[in-house]
JSON list of C-alpha atoms in Angstrom, two decimals:
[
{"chain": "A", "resi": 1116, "resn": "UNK", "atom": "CA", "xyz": [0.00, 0.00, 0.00]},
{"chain": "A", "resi": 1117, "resn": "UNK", "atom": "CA", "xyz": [1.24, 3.55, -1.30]},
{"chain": "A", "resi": 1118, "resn": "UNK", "atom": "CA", "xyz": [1.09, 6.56, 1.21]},
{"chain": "A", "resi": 1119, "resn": "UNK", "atom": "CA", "xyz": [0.98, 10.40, 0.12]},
{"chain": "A", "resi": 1120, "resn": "UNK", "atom": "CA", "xyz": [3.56, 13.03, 1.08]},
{"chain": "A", "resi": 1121, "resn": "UNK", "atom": "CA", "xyz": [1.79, 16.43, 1.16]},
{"chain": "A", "resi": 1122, "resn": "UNK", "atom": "CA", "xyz": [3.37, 19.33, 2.44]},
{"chain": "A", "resi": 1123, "resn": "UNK", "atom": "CA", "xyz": [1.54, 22.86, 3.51]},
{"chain": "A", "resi": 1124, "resn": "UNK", "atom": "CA", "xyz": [3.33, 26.61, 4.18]},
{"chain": "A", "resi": 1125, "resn": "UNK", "atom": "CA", "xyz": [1.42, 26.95, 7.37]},
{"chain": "A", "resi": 1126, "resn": "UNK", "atom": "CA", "xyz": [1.20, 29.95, 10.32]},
{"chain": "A", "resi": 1127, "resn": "UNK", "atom": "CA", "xyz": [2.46, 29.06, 13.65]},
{"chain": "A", "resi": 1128, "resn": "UNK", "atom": "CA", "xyz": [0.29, 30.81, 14.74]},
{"chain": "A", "resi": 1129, "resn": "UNK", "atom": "CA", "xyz": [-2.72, 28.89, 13.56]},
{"chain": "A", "resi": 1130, "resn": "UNK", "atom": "CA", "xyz": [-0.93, 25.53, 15.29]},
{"chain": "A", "resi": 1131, "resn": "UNK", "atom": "CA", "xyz": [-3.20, 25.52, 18.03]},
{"chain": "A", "resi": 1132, "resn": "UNK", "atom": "CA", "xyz": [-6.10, 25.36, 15.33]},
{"chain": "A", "resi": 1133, "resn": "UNK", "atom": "CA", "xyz": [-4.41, 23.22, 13.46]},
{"chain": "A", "resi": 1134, "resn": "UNK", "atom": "CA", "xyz": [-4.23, 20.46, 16.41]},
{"chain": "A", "resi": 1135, "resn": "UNK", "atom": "CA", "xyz": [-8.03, 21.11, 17.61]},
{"chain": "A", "resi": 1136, "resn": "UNK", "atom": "CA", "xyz": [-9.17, 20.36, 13.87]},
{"chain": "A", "resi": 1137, "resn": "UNK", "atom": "CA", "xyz": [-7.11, 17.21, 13.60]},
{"chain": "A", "resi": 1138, "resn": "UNK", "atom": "CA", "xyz": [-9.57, 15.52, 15.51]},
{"chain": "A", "resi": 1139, "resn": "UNK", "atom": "CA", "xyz": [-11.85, 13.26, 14.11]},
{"chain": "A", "resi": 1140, "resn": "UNK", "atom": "CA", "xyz": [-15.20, 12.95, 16.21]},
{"chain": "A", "resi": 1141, "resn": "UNK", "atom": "CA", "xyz": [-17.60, 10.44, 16.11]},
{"chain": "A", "resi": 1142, "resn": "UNK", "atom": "CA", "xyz": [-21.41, 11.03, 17.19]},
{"chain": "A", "resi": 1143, "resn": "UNK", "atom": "CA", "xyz": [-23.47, 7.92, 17.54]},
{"chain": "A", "resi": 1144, "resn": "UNK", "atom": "CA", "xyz": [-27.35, 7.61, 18.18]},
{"chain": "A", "resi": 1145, "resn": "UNK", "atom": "CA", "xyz": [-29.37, 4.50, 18.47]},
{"chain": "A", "resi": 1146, "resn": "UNK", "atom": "CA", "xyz": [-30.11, 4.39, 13.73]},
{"chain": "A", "resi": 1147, "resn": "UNK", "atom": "CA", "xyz": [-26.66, 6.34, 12.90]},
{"chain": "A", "resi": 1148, "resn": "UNK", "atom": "CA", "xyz": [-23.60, 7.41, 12.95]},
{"chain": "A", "resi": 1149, "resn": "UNK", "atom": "CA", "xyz": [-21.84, 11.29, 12.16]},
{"chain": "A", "resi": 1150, "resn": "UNK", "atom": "CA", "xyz": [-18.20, 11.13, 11.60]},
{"chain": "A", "resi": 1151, "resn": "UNK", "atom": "CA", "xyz": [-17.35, 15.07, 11.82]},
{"chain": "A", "resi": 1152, "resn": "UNK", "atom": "CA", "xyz": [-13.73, 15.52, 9.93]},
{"chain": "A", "resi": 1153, "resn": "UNK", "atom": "CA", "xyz": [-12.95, 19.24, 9.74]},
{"chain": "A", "resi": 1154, "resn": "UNK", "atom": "CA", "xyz": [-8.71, 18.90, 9.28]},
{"chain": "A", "resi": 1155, "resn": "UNK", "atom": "CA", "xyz": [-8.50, 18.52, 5.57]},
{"chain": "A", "resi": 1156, "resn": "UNK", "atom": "CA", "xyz": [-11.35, 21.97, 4.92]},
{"chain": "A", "resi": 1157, "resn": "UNK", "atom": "CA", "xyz": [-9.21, 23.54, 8.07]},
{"chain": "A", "resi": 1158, "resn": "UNK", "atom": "CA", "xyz": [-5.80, 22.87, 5.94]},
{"chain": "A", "resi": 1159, "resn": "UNK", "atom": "CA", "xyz": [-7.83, 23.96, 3.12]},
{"chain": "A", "resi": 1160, "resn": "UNK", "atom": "CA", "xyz": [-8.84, 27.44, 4.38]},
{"chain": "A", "resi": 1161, "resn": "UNK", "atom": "CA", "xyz": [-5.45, 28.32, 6.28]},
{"chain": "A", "resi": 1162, "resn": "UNK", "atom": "CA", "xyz": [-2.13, 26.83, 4.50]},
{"chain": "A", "resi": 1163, "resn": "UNK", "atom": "CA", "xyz": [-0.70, 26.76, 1.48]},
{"chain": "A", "resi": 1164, "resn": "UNK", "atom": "CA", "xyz": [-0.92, 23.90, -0.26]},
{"chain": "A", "resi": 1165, "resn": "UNK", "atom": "CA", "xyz": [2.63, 22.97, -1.85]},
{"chain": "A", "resi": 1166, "resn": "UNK", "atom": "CA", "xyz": [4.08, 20.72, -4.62]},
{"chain": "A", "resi": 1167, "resn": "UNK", "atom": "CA", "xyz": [3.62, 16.99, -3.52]},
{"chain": "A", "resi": 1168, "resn": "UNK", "atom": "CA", "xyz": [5.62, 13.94, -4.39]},
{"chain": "A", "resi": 1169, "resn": "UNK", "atom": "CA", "xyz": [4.96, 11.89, -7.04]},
{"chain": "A", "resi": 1170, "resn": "UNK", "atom": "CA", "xyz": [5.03, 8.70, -5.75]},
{"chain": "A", "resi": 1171, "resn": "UNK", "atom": "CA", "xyz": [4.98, 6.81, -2.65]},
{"chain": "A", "resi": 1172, "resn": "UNK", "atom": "CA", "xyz": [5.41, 9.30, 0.49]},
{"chain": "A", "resi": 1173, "resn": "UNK", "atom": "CA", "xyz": [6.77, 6.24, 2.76]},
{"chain": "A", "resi": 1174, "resn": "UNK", "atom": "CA", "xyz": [10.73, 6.99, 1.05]},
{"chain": "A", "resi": 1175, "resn": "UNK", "atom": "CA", "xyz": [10.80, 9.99, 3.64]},
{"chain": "A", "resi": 1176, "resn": "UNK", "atom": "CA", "xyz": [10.43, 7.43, 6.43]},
{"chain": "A", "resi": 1177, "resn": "UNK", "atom": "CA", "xyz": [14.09, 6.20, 5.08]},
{"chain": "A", "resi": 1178, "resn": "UNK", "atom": "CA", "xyz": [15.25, 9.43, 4.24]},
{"chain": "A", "resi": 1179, "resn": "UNK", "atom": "CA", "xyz": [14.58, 11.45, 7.10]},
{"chain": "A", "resi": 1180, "resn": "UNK", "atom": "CA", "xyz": [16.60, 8.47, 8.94]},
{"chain": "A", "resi": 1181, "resn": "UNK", "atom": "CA", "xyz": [18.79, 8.74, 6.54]},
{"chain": "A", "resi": 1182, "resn": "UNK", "atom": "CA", "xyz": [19.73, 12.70, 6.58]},
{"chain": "A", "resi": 1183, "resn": "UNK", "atom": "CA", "xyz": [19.75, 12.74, 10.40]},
{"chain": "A", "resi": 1184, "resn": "UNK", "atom": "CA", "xyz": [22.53, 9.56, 10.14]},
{"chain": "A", "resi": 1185, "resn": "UNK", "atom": "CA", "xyz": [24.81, 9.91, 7.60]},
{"chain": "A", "resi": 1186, "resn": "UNK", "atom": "CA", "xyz": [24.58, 13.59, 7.00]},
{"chain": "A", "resi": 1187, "resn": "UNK", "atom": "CA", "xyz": [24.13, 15.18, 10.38]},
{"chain": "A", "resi": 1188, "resn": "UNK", "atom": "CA", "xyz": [20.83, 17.12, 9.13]},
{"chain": "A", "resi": 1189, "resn": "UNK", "atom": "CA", "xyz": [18.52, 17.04, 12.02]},
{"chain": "A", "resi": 1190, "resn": "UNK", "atom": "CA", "xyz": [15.21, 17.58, 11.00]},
{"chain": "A", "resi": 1191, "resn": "UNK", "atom": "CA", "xyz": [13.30, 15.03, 13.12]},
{"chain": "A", "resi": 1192, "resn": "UNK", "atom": "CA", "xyz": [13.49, 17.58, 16.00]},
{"chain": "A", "resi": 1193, "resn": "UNK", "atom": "CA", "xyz": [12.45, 21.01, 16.56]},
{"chain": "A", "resi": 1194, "resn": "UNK", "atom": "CA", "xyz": [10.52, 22.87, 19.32]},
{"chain": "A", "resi": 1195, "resn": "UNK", "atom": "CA", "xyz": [7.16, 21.59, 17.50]},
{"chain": "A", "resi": 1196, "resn": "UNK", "atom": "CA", "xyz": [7.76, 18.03, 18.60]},
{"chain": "A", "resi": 1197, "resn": "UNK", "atom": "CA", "xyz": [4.96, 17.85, 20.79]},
{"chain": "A", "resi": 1198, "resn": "UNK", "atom": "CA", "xyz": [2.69, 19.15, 18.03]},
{"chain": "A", "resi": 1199, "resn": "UNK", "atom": "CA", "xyz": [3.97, 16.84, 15.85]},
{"chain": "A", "resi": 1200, "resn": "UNK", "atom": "CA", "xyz": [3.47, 13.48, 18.19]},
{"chain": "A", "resi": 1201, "resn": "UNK", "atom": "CA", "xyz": [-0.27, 15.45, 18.51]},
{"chain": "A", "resi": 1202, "resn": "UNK", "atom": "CA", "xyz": [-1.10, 15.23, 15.40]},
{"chain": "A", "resi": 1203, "resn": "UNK", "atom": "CA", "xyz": [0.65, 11.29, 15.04]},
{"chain": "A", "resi": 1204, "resn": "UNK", "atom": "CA", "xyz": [-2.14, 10.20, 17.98]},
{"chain": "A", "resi": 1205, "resn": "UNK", "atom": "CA", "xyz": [-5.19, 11.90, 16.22]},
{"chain": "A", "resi": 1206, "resn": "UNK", "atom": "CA", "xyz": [-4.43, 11.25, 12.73]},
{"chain": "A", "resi": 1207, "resn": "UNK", "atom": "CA", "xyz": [-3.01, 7.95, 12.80]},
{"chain": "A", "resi": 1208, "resn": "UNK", "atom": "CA", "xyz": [-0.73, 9.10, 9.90]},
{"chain": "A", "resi": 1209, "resn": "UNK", "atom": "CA", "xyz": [3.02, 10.53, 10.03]},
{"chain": "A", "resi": 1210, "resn": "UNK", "atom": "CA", "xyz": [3.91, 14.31, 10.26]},
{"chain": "A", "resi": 1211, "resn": "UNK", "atom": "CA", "xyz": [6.57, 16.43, 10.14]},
{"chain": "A", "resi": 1212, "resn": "UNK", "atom": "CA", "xyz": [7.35, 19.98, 11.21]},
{"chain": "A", "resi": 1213, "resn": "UNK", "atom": "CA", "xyz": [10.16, 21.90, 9.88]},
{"chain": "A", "resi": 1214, "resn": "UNK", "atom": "CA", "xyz": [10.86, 25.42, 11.09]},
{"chain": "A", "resi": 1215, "resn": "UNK", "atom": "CA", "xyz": [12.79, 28.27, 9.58]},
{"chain": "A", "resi": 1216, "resn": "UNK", "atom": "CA", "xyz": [15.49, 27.96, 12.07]},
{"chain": "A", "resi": 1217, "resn": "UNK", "atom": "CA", "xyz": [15.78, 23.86, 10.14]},
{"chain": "A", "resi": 1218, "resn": "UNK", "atom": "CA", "xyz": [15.83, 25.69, 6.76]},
{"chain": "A", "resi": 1219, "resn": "UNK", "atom": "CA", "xyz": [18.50, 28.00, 8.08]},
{"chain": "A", "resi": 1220, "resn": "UNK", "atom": "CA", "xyz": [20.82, 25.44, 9.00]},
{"chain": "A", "resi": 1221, "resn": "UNK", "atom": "CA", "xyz": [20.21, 22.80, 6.36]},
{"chain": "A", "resi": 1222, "resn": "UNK", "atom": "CA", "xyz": [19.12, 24.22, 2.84]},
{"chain": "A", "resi": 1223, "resn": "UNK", "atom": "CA", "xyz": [22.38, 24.39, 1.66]},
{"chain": "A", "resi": 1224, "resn": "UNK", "atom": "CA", "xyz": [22.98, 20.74, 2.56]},
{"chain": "A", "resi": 1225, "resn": "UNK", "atom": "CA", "xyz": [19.68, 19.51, 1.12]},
{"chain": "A", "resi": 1226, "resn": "UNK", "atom": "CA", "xyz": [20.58, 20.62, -2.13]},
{"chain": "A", "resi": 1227, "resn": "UNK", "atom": "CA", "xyz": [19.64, 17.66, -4.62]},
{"chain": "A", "resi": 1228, "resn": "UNK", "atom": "CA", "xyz": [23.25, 17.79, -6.36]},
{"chain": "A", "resi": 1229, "resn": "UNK", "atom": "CA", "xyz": [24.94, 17.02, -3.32]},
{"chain": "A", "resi": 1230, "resn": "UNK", "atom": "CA", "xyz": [23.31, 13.48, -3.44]},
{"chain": "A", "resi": 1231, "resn": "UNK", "atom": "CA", "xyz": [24.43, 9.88, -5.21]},
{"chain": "A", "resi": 1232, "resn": "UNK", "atom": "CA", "xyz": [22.03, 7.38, -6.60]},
{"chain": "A", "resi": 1233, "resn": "UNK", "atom": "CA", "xyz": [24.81, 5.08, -5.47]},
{"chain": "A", "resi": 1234, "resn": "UNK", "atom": "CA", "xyz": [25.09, 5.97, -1.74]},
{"chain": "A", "resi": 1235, "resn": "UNK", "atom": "CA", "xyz": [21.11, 6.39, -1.71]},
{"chain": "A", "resi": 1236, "resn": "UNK", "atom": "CA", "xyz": [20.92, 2.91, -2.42]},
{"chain": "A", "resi": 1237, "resn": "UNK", "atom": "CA", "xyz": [23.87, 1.83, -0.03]},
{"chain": "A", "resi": 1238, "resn": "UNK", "atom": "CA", "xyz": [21.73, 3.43, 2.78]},
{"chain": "A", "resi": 1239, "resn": "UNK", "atom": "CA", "xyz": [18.62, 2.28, 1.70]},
{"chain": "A", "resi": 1240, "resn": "UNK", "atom": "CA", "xyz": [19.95, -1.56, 1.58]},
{"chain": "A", "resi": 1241, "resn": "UNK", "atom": "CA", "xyz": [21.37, -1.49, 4.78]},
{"chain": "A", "resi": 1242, "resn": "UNK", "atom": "CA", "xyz": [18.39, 0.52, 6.86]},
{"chain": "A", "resi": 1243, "resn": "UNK", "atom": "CA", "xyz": [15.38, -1.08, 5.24]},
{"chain": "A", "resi": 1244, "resn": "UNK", "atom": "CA", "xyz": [16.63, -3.82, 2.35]},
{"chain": "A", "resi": 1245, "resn": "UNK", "atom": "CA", "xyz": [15.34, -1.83, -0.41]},
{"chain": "A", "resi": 1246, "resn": "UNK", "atom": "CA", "xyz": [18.72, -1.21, -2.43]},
{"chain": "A", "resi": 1247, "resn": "UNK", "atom": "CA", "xyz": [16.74, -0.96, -5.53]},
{"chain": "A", "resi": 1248, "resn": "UNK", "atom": "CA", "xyz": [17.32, 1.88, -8.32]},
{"chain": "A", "resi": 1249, "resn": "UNK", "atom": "CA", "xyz": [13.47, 2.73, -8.38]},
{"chain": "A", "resi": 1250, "resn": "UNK", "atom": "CA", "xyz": [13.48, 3.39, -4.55]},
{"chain": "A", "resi": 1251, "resn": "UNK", "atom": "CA", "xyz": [16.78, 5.25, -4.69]},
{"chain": "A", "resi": 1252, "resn": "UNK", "atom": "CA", "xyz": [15.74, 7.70, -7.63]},
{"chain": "A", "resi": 1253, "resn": "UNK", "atom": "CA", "xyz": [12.42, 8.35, -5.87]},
{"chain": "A", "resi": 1254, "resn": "UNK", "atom": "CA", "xyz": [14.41, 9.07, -2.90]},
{"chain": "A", "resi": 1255, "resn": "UNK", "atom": "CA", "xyz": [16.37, 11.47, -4.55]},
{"chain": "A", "resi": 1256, "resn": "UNK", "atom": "CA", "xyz": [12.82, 13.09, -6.23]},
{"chain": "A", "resi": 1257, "resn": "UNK", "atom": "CA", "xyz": [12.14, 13.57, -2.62]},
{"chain": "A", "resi": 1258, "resn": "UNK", "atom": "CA", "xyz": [15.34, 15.41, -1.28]},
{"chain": "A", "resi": 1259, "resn": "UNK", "atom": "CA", "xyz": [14.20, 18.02, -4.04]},
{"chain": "A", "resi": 1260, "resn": "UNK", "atom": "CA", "xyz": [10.69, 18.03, -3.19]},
{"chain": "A", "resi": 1261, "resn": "UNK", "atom": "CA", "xyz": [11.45, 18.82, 0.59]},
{"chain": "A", "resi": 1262, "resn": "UNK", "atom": "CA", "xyz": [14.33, 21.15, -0.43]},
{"chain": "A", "resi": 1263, "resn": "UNK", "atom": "CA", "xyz": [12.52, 22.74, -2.91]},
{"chain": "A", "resi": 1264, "resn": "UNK", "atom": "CA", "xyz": [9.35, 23.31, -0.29]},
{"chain": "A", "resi": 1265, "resn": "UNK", "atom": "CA", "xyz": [11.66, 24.33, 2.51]},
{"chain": "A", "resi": 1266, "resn": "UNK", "atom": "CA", "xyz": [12.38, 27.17, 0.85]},
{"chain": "A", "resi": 1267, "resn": "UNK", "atom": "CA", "xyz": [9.37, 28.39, 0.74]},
{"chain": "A", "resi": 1268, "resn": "UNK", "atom": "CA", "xyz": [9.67, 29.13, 5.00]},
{"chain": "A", "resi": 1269, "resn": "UNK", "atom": "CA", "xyz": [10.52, 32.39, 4.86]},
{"chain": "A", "resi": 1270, "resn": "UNK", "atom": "CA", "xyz": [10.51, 33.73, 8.54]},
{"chain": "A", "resi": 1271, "resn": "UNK", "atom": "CA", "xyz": [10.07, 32.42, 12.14]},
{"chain": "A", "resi": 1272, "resn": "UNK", "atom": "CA", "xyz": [6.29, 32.71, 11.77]},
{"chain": "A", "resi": 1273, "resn": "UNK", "atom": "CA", "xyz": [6.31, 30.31, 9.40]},
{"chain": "A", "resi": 1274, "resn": "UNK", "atom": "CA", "xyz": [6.45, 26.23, 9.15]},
{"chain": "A", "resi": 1275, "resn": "UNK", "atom": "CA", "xyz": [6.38, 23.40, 6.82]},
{"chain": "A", "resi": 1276, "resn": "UNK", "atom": "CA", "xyz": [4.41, 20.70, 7.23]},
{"chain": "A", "resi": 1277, "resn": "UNK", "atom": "CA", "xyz": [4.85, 17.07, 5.68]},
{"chain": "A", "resi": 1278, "resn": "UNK", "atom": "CA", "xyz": [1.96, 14.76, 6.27]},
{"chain": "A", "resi": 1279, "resn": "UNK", "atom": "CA", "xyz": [2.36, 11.30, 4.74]},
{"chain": "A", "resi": 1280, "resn": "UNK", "atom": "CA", "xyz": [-0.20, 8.73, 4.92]}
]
């Protein structure tokens, strides 16, 4: 099964929102059920939607891993965490938070050229046993993607937000 990898330009300030929408709330009477969903209208109405990736989101579970091992680019923690681990529990899918301070230190690493198919694959093999050239070039669609959308954090006000599932 293939997962998405959205990403939004989103306020910090509408955070708080953001978590009290990700709720999904369930009203049952004796002939029916209401399943109230507001997260995806909220995201909708109050973020900017950015480019997605095309193809399966899960290559930033390895990647992510992957940056934070071998290339000392942290961007699996930030002072959002708890917001992040929030949204995990509600949603039931992955997401990711990355501030301006993140796109300060790393852009310049996360640029695409600075990246092998070859050691892609290396990593790949070793962390997950998916060495394959497919995996590894999608991989390396996605280092653009999130570069690419991390620029687009352009003050402390602002973060990105990766969702895949």
């Amino acid at each position: 099964m293939s997962a998405t990898a959205s990403f939004y330009l989103l306020d910090t300030s509408k955070l708080d929102d953001l978590k009290n929408n990700a709720e999904i709330i369930v009203k049952k009477s004796l002939f029916n059920k209401k399943v109230i969903d507001n997260y995806w209208d909220y995201l909708a109405n109050n973020a900017t939607e950015l480019k997605s990736l095309n193809g399966s989101g899960y290559v930033y579970a390895n990647l992510l891993v992957y940056l934070q091992e071998e290339k000392n680019i942290d961007l699996l923690t930030n002072q959002y965490d708890d917001i992040s681990k929030e949204l995990v529990d509600k949603r039931g899918s992955s997401h990711f938070l990355f501030t301006n301070n993140q796109r300060n230190s790393f852009l310049t690493q996360l640029d695409p050229d600075l990246f092998t198919l070859t050691e892609i694959q290396k990593f790949n093999q070793e962390f997950s046993e998916e060495g394959d050239e497919e995996t590894a070039r999608l991989t390396l669609d996605a280092i653009k993607l999130l570069h690419d959308n991390l620029k687009s954090v352009q003050n402390d006000s602002q973060i990105l937000l990766l969702i895949v599932g």
